[in-house]
Coordinates of C-alpha atoms in Angstrom, one line a residue:
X2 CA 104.5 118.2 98.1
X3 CA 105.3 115.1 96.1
X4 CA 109.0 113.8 95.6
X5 CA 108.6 114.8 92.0
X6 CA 108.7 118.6 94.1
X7 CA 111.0 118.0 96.6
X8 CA 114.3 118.9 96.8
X9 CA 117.3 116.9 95.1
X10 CA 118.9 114.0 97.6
X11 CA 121.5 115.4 99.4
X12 CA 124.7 113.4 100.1
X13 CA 123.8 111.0 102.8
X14 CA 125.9 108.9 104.9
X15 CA 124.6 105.9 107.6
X16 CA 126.4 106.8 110.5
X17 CA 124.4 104.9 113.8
X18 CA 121.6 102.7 114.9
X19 CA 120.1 103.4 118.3
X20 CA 117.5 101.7 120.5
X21 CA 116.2 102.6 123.5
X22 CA 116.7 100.6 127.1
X23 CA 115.3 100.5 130.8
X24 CA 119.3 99.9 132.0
X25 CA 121.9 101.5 130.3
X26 CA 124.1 100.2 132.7
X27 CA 123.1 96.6 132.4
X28 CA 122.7 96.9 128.6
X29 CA 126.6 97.9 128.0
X30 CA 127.2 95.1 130.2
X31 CA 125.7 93.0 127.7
X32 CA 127.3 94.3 124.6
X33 CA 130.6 94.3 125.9
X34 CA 130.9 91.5 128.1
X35 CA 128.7 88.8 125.7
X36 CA 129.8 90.2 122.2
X37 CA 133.0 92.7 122.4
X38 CA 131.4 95.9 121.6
X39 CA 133.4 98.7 123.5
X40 CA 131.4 101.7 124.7
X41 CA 132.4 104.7 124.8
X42 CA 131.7 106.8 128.4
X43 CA 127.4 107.0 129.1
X44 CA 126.8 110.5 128.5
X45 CA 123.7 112.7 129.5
X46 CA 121.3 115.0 127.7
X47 CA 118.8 117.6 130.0
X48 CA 119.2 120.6 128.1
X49 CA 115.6 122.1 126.8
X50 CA 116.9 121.1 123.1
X51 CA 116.1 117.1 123.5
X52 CA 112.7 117.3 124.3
X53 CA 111.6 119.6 120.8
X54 CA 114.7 117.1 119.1
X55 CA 113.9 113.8 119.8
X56 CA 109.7 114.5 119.6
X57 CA 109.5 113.8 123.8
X58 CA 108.5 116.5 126.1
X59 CA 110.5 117.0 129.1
X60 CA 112.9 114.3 127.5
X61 CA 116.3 113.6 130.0
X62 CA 118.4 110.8 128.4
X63 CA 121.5 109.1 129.4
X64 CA 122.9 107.7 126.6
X65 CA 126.4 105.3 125.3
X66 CA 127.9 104.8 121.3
X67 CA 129.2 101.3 121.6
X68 CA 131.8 100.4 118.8
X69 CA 132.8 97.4 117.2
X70 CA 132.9 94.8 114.2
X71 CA 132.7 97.2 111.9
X72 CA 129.5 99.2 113.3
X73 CA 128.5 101.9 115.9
X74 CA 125.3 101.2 118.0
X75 CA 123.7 103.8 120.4
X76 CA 121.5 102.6 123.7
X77 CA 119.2 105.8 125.2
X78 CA 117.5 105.2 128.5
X79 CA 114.9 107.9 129.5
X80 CA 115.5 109.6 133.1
X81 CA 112.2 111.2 132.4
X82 CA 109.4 110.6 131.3
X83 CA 109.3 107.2 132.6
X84 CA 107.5 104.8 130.5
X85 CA 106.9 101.1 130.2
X86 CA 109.3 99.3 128.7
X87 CA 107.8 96.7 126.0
X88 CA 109.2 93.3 125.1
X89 CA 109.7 93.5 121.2
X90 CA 108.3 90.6 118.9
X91 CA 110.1 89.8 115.4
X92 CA 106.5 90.0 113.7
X93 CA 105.6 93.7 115.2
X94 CA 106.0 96.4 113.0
X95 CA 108.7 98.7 113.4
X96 CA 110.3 96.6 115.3
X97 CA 114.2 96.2 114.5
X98 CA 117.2 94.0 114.9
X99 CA 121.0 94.1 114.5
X100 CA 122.1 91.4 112.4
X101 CA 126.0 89.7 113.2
X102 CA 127.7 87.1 111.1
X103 CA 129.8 85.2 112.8
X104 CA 132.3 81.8 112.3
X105 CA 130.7 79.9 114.9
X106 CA 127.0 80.5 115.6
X107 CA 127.0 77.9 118.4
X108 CA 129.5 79.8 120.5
X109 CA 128.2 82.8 119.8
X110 CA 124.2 81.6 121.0
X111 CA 126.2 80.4 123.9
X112 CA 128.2 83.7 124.8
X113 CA 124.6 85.4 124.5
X114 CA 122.2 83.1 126.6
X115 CA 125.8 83.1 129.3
X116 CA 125.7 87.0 129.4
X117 CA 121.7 86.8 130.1
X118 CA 120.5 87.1 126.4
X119 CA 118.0 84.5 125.6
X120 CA 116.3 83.1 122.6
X121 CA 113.8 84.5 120.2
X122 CA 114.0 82.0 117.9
X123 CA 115.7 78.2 117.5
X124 CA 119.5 77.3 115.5
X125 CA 118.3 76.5 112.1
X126 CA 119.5 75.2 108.5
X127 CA 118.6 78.4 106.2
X128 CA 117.3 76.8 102.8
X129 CA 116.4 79.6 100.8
X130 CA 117.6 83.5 100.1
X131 CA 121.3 84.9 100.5
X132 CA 121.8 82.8 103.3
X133 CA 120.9 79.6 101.9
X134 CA 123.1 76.8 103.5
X135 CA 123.9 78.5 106.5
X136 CA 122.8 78.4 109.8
X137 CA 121.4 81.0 112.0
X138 CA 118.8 82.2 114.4
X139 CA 117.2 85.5 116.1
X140 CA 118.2 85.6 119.9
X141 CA 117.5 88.7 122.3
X142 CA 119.4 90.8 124.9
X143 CA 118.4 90.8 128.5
X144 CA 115.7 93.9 127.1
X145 CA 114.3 92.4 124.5
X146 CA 117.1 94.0 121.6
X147 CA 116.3 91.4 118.7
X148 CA 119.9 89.9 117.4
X149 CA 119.8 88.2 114.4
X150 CA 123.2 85.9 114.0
X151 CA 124.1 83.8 111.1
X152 CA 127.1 81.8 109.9
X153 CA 129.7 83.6 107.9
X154 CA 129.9 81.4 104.5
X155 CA 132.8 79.1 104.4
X156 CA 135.2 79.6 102.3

């Protein structure tokens, strides 16, 4: 089948993004503590529908929806199976980030490297693009979640 045979585009609307972590506990830490996100109670999922649904047999999750800013972000650690974590690098494919704009990027590098974040990248003048003028940089949380920040544009 070709898109010229599938089915019309249904309505569609973006509701989460979700990454997975070795410490749930230590990872909502980190989002709220460092950069306000509230989360909502860690939940669990070992019924025999998460396995066949998220495409990983025996699959046992814990799992938190953190709010805030404007945005919803879901962390999944894995009970079972147990694999090994990997350390994410901007350049690997499918690899993603979460982007936050923010009024002062040196407090905000700061609050991140305090609450055990660390730095992917270095604070830089952006020259070119949307953000041209502005300064920014791509940090990590204590797993390896890439976080892009960038100045908000004065006004």
């Amino acid at each position: 089948m070709t898109l010229a045979d599938a089915p019309a585009l249904p309505e569609i609307l973006f509701d989460h993004t979700g990454f997975i972590t070795p410490d749930i506990d230590a990872s909502v830490r980190f989002w709220e503590d460092a950069l306000g996100f509230e989360a909502q109670p860690i939940g669990e999922r070992r019924g025999a529908w998460i396995g066949p649904f998220m495409g990983v047999p025996e699959a046992q999750v814990r799992l938190v929806h953190l709010y805030g800013h404007g945005t919803h972000i879901e962390f999944i650690q894995f009970e079972t199976p147990d694999d090994t974590p990997v350390t994410p690098r901007a350049s690997q494919g499918n690899v993603a980030h979460v982007c936050l704009r923010t009024s002062d990027v040196g407090a905000l590098r700061a609050r991140i490297l305090a609450g055990g974040g660390s730095e992917q990248g270095r604070l830089v003048a952006i020259d070119e693009g949307i953000a041209k003028g502005l300064r920014g940089l791509y940090m990590k949380d204590p797993h390896g979640i890439l976080i892009e920040i960038v100045e908000q544009p004065k006004r």
